Coordinates of C-alpha atoms in Angstrom, one line a residue:
X1 CA -4.2 6.7 -15.5
X2 CA -6.8 4.9 -13.3
X3 CA -10.3 6.3 -12.7
X4 CA -13.0 5.6 -10.1
X5 CA -16.7 6.4 -10.4
X6 CA -19.0 6.1 -7.3
X7 CA -22.7 6.5 -7.1
X8 CA -24.8 6.3 -3.8
X9 CA -22.2 4.8 -1.5
X10 CA -22.9 6.2 1.9
X11 CA -22.3 10.0 1.9
X12 CA -21.0 9.9 -1.7
X13 CA -23.8 10.6 -4.1
X14 CA -21.9 11.1 -7.4
X15 CA -18.1 11.2 -7.6
X16 CA -15.6 10.7 -10.4
X17 CA -11.8 11.0 -10.0
X18 CA -8.7 10.3 -12.1
X19 CA -6.2 8.4 -10.0
X20 CA -2.8 9.9 -10.4
X21 CA 0.6 9.2 -8.7
X22 CA -0.2 11.8 -6.0
X23 CA -3.8 12.0 -4.9
X24 CA -5.3 14.1 -2.1
X25 CA -8.9 14.4 -0.8
X26 CA -9.7 17.1 1.8
X27 CA -13.0 17.9 3.4
X28 CA -14.9 18.0 6.6
X29 CA -15.9 14.9 8.6
X30 CA -18.6 12.7 7.1
X31 CA -18.2 14.1 3.5
X32 CA -17.0 10.8 2.1
X33 CA -13.2 10.8 2.1
X34 CA -12.9 7.4 3.8
X35 CA -15.7 5.9 1.6
X36 CA -13.8 6.9 -1.5
X37 CA -10.5 5.6 -0.1
X38 CA -12.1 2.3 0.8
X39 CA -13.7 2.0 -2.6
X40 CA -10.3 2.4 -4.3
X41 CA -8.9 -0.2 -1.9
X42 CA -11.8 -2.6 -2.7
X43 CA -11.1 -2.7 -6.4
X44 CA -7.3 -3.2 -5.8
X45 CA -8.1 -6.1 -3.5
X46 CA -10.2 -7.7 -6.3
X47 CA -7.0 -7.7 -8.3
X48 CA -5.2 -9.4 -5.4
X49 CA -8.1 -11.9 -5.0
X50 CA -7.8 -12.8 -8.7
X51 CA -4.1 -13.4 -8.2
X52 CA -4.7 -15.6 -5.2
X53 CA -7.4 -17.6 -7.1
X54 CA -4.9 -18.4 -9.8
X55 CA -2.2 -19.3 -7.2
X56 CA -4.5 -21.9 -5.6
X57 CA -5.7 -23.2 -8.9
X58 CA -2.1 -23.8 -10.1
X59 CA -0.9 -25.4 -6.9
X60 CA -3.9 -27.3 -5.5
X61 CA -6.8 -27.1 -8.0
X62 CA -8.8 -25.8 -5.1
X63 CA -9.9 -22.4 -3.9
X64 CA -10.3 -21.9 -0.2
X65 CA -10.6 -25.7 0.2
X66 CA -13.2 -26.3 -2.5
X67 CA -12.5 -28.2 -5.7
X68 CA -12.5 -25.7 -8.5
X69 CA -15.4 -26.7 -10.7
X70 CA -17.5 -23.5 -10.8
X71 CA -14.9 -21.4 -12.4
X72 CA -13.5 -18.0 -11.6
X73 CA -16.5 -15.7 -11.3
X74 CA -18.6 -17.9 -9.0
X75 CA -15.7 -19.1 -7.0
X76 CA -14.5 -15.7 -5.8
X77 CA -18.0 -14.1 -5.5
X78 CA -18.5 -15.3 -1.9
X79 CA -15.1 -13.9 -0.8
X80 CA -15.7 -10.6 -2.4
X81 CA -19.1 -10.0 -0.9
X82 CA -18.5 -11.6 2.5
X83 CA -14.9 -11.2 3.3
X84 CA -14.1 -7.9 1.5
X85 CA -17.1 -5.8 0.7
X86 CA -19.0 -6.3 4.0
X87 CA -15.8 -5.9 6.1
X88 CA -15.1 -2.6 4.3
X89 CA -18.5 -1.0 4.1
X90 CA -20.9 -3.0 6.3
X91 CA -23.9 -5.2 5.5
X92 CA -25.1 -4.6 2.0
X93 CA -28.8 -4.9 3.0
X94 CA -28.4 -1.6 4.8
X95 CA -27.1 0.2 1.7
X96 CA -29.0 2.0 -1.1
X97 CA -30.0 -0.4 -3.9
X98 CA -28.8 2.2 -6.4
X99 CA -25.2 1.8 -5.2
X100 CA -22.8 1.5 -8.1
X101 CA -19.0 1.7 -8.3
X102 CA -16.7 1.3 -11.2
X103 CA -12.9 1.3 -11.4
X104 CA -11.0 1.7 -14.6
X105 CA -7.5 0.3 -14.7
X106 CA -7.6 1.3 -18.4
X107 CA -10.3 2.0 -21.0
X108 CA -10.8 -1.8 -21.6
X109 CA -9.9 -3.2 -18.2
X110 CA -12.5 -2.3 -15.6
X111 CA -14.5 -3.7 -12.8
X112 CA -18.0 -2.7 -11.6
X113 CA -19.7 -3.4 -8.3
X114 CA -23.4 -2.8 -7.5
X115 CA -26.3 -4.2 -5.5
X116 CA -28.3 -5.5 -8.5
X117 CA -28.2 -9.1 -7.3
X118 CA -30.7 -10.4 -4.6
X119 CA -31.1 -13.6 -2.7
X120 CA -34.3 -15.6 -2.3
X121 CA -35.8 -13.3 0.3
X122 CA -35.0 -10.2 -1.7
X123 CA -32.0 -9.0 0.3
X124 CA -29.5 -7.3 -2.0
X125 CA -25.8 -8.2 -2.0
X126 CA -22.9 -7.0 -4.0
X127 CA -22.4 -8.3 -7.5
X128 CA -19.2 -7.8 -9.4
X129 CA -19.0 -7.4 -13.2
X130 CA -15.8 -7.6 -15.1
X131 CA -15.2 -5.9 -18.5
X132 CA -15.3 -8.3 -21.5
X133 CA -11.6 -7.8 -22.1
X134 CA -10.7 -8.6 -18.5
X135 CA -12.8 -11.7 -18.5
X136 CA -11.1 -12.9 -21.6
X137 CA -7.7 -12.4 -20.0
X138 CA -8.7 -14.1 -16.8
X139 CA -10.0 -17.1 -18.7
X140 CA -6.6 -17.3 -20.5
X141 CA -4.8 -17.2 -17.2
X142 CA -7.1 -19.8 -15.8
X143 CA -6.0 -22.2 -18.5
X144 CA -2.4 -21.4 -17.8
X145 CA -2.8 -22.1 -14.1
X146 CA -4.5 -25.4 -14.9
X147 CA -1.6 -26.4 -17.1
X148 CA 0.8 -25.5 -14.2
X149 CA -1.2 -27.7 -11.9
X150 CA -1.3 -30.6 -14.4
X151 CA 2.5 -30.3 -14.9
X152 CA 3.1 -30.7 -11.2
X153 CA 0.6 -33.5 -10.8
X154 CA 1.6 -35.6 -13.8
X155 CA 5.2 -36.0 -12.7
X156 CA 6.7 -33.8 -15.3
X157 CA 8.5 -32.0 -12.5
X158 CA 10.7 -33.9 -10.0
X159 CA 9.9 -33.9 -6.3
X160 CA 13.1 -32.2 -5.6
X161 CA 12.2 -29.3 -7.9
X162 CA 8.5 -29.0 -7.2
X163 CA 8.9 -26.2 -4.6
X164 CA 11.1 -24.2 -7.0
X165 CA 8.6 -24.7 -9.8
X166 CA 5.8 -23.5 -7.5
X167 CA 7.8 -20.3 -6.8
X168 CA 8.4 -19.8 -10.5
X169 CA 4.7 -20.3 -11.2
X170 CA 3.7 -17.7 -8.6
X171 CA 6.1 -15.2 -10.1
X172 CA 4.7 -15.9 -13.5
X173 CA 1.1 -15.5 -12.3
X174 CA 1.9 -12.2 -10.6
X175 CA 3.7 -10.9 -13.7
X176 CA 0.8 -12.0 -16.0
X177 CA -1.9 -10.5 -13.8
X178 CA 0.0 -7.2 -13.4
X179 CA 0.4 -7.1 -17.2
X180 CA -3.4 -7.6 -17.7
X181 CA -4.2 -4.7 -15.3
X182 CA -1.3 -2.6 -16.4
X183 CA -0.5 -2.3 -12.7
X184 CA 2.3 -4.0 -10.8
X185 CA 1.7 -2.3 -7.4
X186 CA 0.3 -4.1 -4.3
X187 CA -2.1 -2.0 -2.3
X188 CA -1.6 -1.0 1.4
X189 CA -4.0 0.9 3.6
X190 CA -2.7 2.9 6.5
X191 CA -5.8 3.8 8.5
X192 CA -6.6 6.7 10.8
X193 CA -6.5 6.1 14.6
X194 CA -2.9 4.8 14.5
X195 CA -2.1 5.9 18.0
X196 CA -4.6 3.4 19.3
X197 CA -3.4 0.7 16.9
X198 CA 0.2 1.3 17.9
X199 CA -0.5 0.5 21.5
X200 CA -2.6 -2.6 20.6
X201 CA 0.4 -4.8 21.4
X202 CA 1.6 -6.8 24.3
X203 CA 4.9 -8.5 25.2
X204 CA 4.3 -11.3 22.7
X205 CA 3.3 -9.3 19.7
X206 CA 0.5 -7.4 17.9
X207 CA -3.0 -8.6 18.5
X208 CA -3.6 -9.1 14.8
X209 CA -5.9 -12.0 15.6
X210 CA -8.2 -10.1 17.8
X211 CA -11.9 -10.6 17.1
X212 CA -14.2 -8.1 15.4
X213 CA -11.4 -6.1 13.7
X214 CA -12.4 -4.5 10.4
X215 CA -10.5 -5.7 7.3
X216 CA -8.3 -2.6 7.0
X217 CA -7.2 -2.7 10.7
X218 CA -6.6 -6.5 10.5
X219 CA -4.3 -6.2 7.5
X220 CA -2.5 -3.2 8.8
X221 CA -1.7 -4.9 12.1
X222 CA -0.6 -8.1 10.3
X223 CA 1.8 -6.1 8.1
X224 CA 3.3 -4.4 11.2
X225 CA 3.7 -7.8 12.8
X226 CA 5.5 -9.1 9.8
X227 CA 8.1 -6.3 9.5
X228 CA 8.8 -4.9 13.0
X229 CA 11.5 -7.5 13.6
X230 CA 13.6 -5.6 11.0
X231 CA 14.0 -2.9 13.7
X232 CA 15.7 -5.1 16.2
X233 CA 18.8 -2.9 16.0
X234 CA 16.9 0.3 15.4
X235 CA 15.9 2.3 12.4
X236 CA 19.5 3.0 11.4
X237 CA 20.3 -0.7 10.9
X238 CA 17.0 -1.8 9.2
X239 CA 18.7 -1.6 5.8
X240 CA 20.9 -4.6 6.7
X241 CA 17.9 -6.9 6.1
X242 CA 17.5 -5.7 2.5
X243 CA 21.1 -5.5 1.3
X244 CA 23.3 -2.4 1.2
X245 CA 23.3 -1.1 -2.4
X246 CA 21.1 -0.1 -5.3
X247 CA 18.7 2.3 -3.6
X248 CA 17.8 5.6 -5.2
X249 CA 18.1 7.3 -1.8
X250 CA 20.6 7.6 1.0
X251 CA 19.4 5.2 3.7
X252 CA 21.5 7.0 6.3
X253 CA 19.9 10.4 5.5
X254 CA 16.4 8.9 5.4
X255 CA 16.8 7.0 8.6
X256 CA 18.0 10.2 10.3
X257 CA 14.9 11.9 9.0
X258 CA 12.7 9.3 10.6
X259 CA 14.5 9.7 13.9
X260 CA 14.2 13.5 13.6
X261 CA 10.4 13.3 12.9
X262 CA 9.9 10.8 15.7
X263 CA 12.2 12.7 18.1
X264 CA 13.8 9.3 18.9
X265 CA 14.9 6.0 17.3
X266 CA 12.5 3.1 17.3
X267 CA 13.7 -0.4 18.4
X268 CA 11.9 -3.7 18.7
X269 CA 13.9 -5.3 21.5
X270 CA 14.2 -9.0 22.1
X271 CA 11.3 -9.8 19.8
X272 CA 8.8 -8.5 22.4
X273 CA 9.2 -4.8 23.4
X274 CA 8.8 -1.7 21.3
X275 CA 10.7 1.4 22.6
X276 CA 11.9 4.8 21.5
X277 CA 15.4 5.9 22.4
X278 CA 14.9 9.7 22.8
X279 CA 17.1 11.8 20.7
X280 CA 20.0 13.7 22.5
X281 CA 19.0 11.9 25.7
X282 CA 19.9 8.6 27.5
X283 CA 16.2 8.1 28.1
X284 CA 14.3 5.1 26.6
X285 CA 10.5 4.9 26.7
X286 CA 8.0 2.2 25.7
X287 CA 5.9 3.0 22.8
X288 CA 2.8 2.8 25.0
X289 CA 4.0 5.9 26.9
X290 CA 5.1 7.9 23.8
X291 CA 3.1 11.0 22.8
X292 CA 0.0 10.5 20.7
X293 CA 1.8 12.3 17.8
X294 CA 4.7 9.8 18.0
X295 CA 2.3 6.9 18.1
X296 CA 0.3 8.2 15.2
X297 CA 3.3 8.7 12.9
X298 CA 5.4 5.7 13.9
X299 CA 4.1 3.0 11.6
X300 CA 3.3 5.4 8.8
X301 CA 7.0 6.3 8.7
X302 CA 8.3 2.8 9.3
X303 CA 6.1 1.1 6.7
X304 CA 7.0 3.6 4.0
X305 CA 10.7 3.2 4.9
X306 CA 10.5 -0.6 4.6
X307 CA 8.8 -0.4 1.2
X308 CA 11.7 1.9 0.2
X309 CA 14.3 -0.5 1.4
X310 CA 12.5 -3.4 -0.4
X311 CA 12.3 -1.3 -3.5
X312 CA 8.7 -2.3 -3.7
X313 CA 6.4 -0.2 -5.9
X314 CA 3.2 0.1 -4.0
X315 CA -0.2 1.8 -4.0
X316 CA -0.4 3.3 -0.5
X317 CA -3.7 4.8 0.9
X318 CA -3.1 6.9 4.0
X319 CA -5.9 8.4 6.1
X320 CA -5.2 11.6 8.0
X321 CA -1.4 11.5 8.0
X322 CA -1.4 14.8 9.9
X323 CA -3.2 13.5 13.0
X324 CA -1.8 14.9 16.3
X325 CA 1.1 16.6 14.5
X326 CA 2.3 20.2 14.8
X327 CA 2.2 22.1 11.5
X328 CA 6.0 22.1 11.1
X329 CA 5.9 18.3 11.5
X330 CA 3.1 18.1 8.9
X331 CA 5.4 19.8 6.4
X332 CA 8.2 17.3 7.0
X333 CA 5.8 14.4 6.8
X334 CA 4.3 15.5 3.4
X335 CA 7.8 15.9 2.1
X336 CA 8.7 12.4 3.3
X337 CA 5.6 10.9 1.7
X338 CA 6.5 12.7 -1.6
X339 CA 10.1 11.3 -1.2
X340 CA 8.7 7.8 -0.8
X341 CA 6.5 8.1 -3.9
X342 CA 9.3 9.4 -6.0
X343 CA 12.1 7.1 -5.1
X344 CA 9.9 4.0 -5.2
X345 CA 7.9 5.1 -8.3
X346 CA 4.8 4.5 -6.1
X347 CA 1.3 5.9 -5.8
X348 CA -0.1 7.7 -2.7
X349 CA -3.7 8.4 -2.0
X350 CA -4.2 10.7 1.0
X351 CA -7.3 11.8 2.9
X352 CA -6.8 14.8 5.2
X353 CA -8.4 17.7 7.1
X354 CA -5.2 19.7 7.1
X355 CA -4.7 22.9 5.0
X356 CA -1.1 22.8 5.9
X357 CA -0.6 19.4 4.3
X358 CA -2.4 20.6 1.2
X359 CA -0.3 23.8 1.1
X360 CA 2.9 21.8 1.2
X361 CA 1.7 19.5 -1.6
X362 CA 0.7 22.6 -3.6
X363 CA 4.3 24.0 -3.2
X364 CA 5.9 20.8 -4.2
X365 CA 3.6 20.5 -7.3
X366 CA 4.3 24.1 -8.2
X367 CA 8.0 23.3 -8.0
X368 CA 7.5 20.4 -10.4
X369 CA 5.7 22.6 -12.9
X370 CA 8.5 25.2 -12.7
X371 CA 11.1 22.5 -13.3
X372 CA 9.2 21.5 -16.4
X373 CA 9.5 25.1 -17.6
X374 CA 13.3 24.9 -17.3
X375 CA 13.7 26.6 -13.9
X376 CA 15.2 23.5 -12.2
X377 CA 18.4 25.1 -11.2
X378 CA 16.6 27.8 -9.2
X379 CA 13.9 25.5 -7.9
X380 CA 16.3 23.0 -6.4
X381 CA 17.9 25.8 -4.4
X382 CA 14.5 25.9 -2.6
X383 CA 13.2 22.3 -2.4
X384 CA 14.8 18.8 -2.4
X385 CA 14.6 17.3 -5.8
X386 CA 13.3 14.0 -4.4
X387 CA 10.3 15.7 -2.9
X388 CA 9.1 17.5 -6.0
X389 CA 5.7 16.4 -7.3
X390 CA 6.1 16.2 -11.1
X391 CA 3.9 18.1 -13.5
X392 CA 0.6 16.4 -14.4
X393 CA 0.9 13.8 -11.5
X394 CA -1.4 15.4 -8.9
X395 CA -5.1 15.0 -8.4
X396 CA -6.7 17.0 -5.5
X397 CA -10.3 17.3 -4.6
X398 CA -12.3 19.0 -1.9
X399 CA -15.5 17.3 -0.7
X400 CA -18.4 19.4 0.4
X401 CA -21.1 18.9 3.0
X402 CA -23.8 19.2 0.3
X403 CA -22.4 15.9 -1.3
X404 CA -20.7 17.9 -4.1
X405 CA -17.0 18.0 -4.8
X406 CA -14.5 20.4 -6.4
X407 CA -11.3 20.0 -8.3
X408 CA -8.7 22.0 -6.4
X409 CA -6.2 22.5 -9.3
X410 CA -6.3 25.8 -11.2
X411 CA -7.2 26.0 -14.8
X412 CA -3.7 25.5 -16.0
X413 CA -3.3 22.4 -13.7
X414 CA -0.1 23.8 -12.3
X415 CA -1.0 24.5 -8.7
X416 CA -3.8 24.3 -6.1
X417 CA -6.1 27.3 -5.9
X418 CA -5.0 29.0 -2.7
X419 CA -8.4 30.4 -1.9
X420 CA -9.8 26.8 -1.7
X421 CA -7.2 25.5 0.7
X422 CA -8.2 27.2 4.0
X423 CA -11.4 29.2 4.0
X424 CA -11.5 29.1 7.8
X425 CA -8.5 31.5 8.0
X426 CA -10.4 34.0 5.8
X427 CA -13.4 33.7 8.2
X428 CA -11.1 34.2 11.2
X429 CA -9.4 37.2 9.6
X430 CA -12.9 38.7 8.8
X431 CA -13.9 38.3 12.5
X432 CA -10.6 39.9 13.6
X433 CA -11.1 42.8 11.2
X434 CA -14.6 43.4 12.5
X435 CA -13.4 43.3 16.1
X436 CA -10.6 45.7 15.3
X437 CA -13.2 48.0 13.8
X438 CA -15.1 47.9 17.1
X439 CA -11.9 48.8 19.0
X440 CA -11.3 51.8 16.7
X441 CA -14.8 52.9 17.5
X442 CA -14.1 52.8 21.2
X443 CA -11.3 55.3 20.9

């Protein structure tokens, strides 16, 4: 199980969390949910950056155009502090000098980031420290990558086979890095504000090259741009791009679920126009004119479906999946996210404001614990087996305005404490009871 520890990063003063297969943060605005999600993302991007460094070393003996002579730690420092950290959190000189974050992939493999380093004029910038065990493994992989490069350069591989050898080298590097981290999942971040991002398109494609985009938005738009062509014949036919067998789910059933949730089938027509064909109607509308709820959920649904069709295990961070959605739709969406995580053996990390979403997750987790006790037959009459959140696989925390946080699971770790889910309803009921008392006094 992974773990993240954060000190003094924006609104987050002191936070520690075990990262499970299902993870949920709930809390009011500005309590630090996005900061925590971005911190998790940052450390997973470091793993991706290490992999890319080894790719370039093996193929070109260069990193971002520079000859590799300063070695791993120095070579990737600039990318981490300028292209990743600053684009996630903003300029480091505006942040508290006591900032410290640490991510444990295991007890021995961890990465730490802090602002302990300073330039000549005293401005602090992010420094990254790797655990001794991780550094040893990276040095080993560095030597392997150098050997791969030498093998290609010294003519040991024919020109005809060089491209194939590069592909094999890439696969080997990915496998080796994943083994070091004990984690084979690529990270994806589905940000909030998806309705705006959905309409950030024109007849020629998504504006993924637009200036001044933050890193998360840029990567999100680039991923959409890379996969939306798979929907040229609609959601129902997207599976044809990934073969037709071997899935742990029924693609026809799941594609119909998407259409039901969207209230229409998504098409990317002629490589330039995104439309919804409205269910039970001959009407077709452009995505730009769909409802805000449809726009919000469109690429959340589509991206998870593509990952399912690719059978790609992934670590997916989703901000506010419930935005602009009616409560009944929020229930369906939470069940769909659980389905994705289960059939893909993936990890999901959700931030939310919705007590409905949390209540649905609590029910699915309760079902998983009842199944572990041998009540599977009865449980599966109530919930779909593929949406059950298994026992011991949920982490859920509530962030407070006073910069404190609370574990939402009960003492037995079998369900979410119901009284912590929606205190506003209690307040509303108290007001109603008081008003009803006034009415009785008027009689």
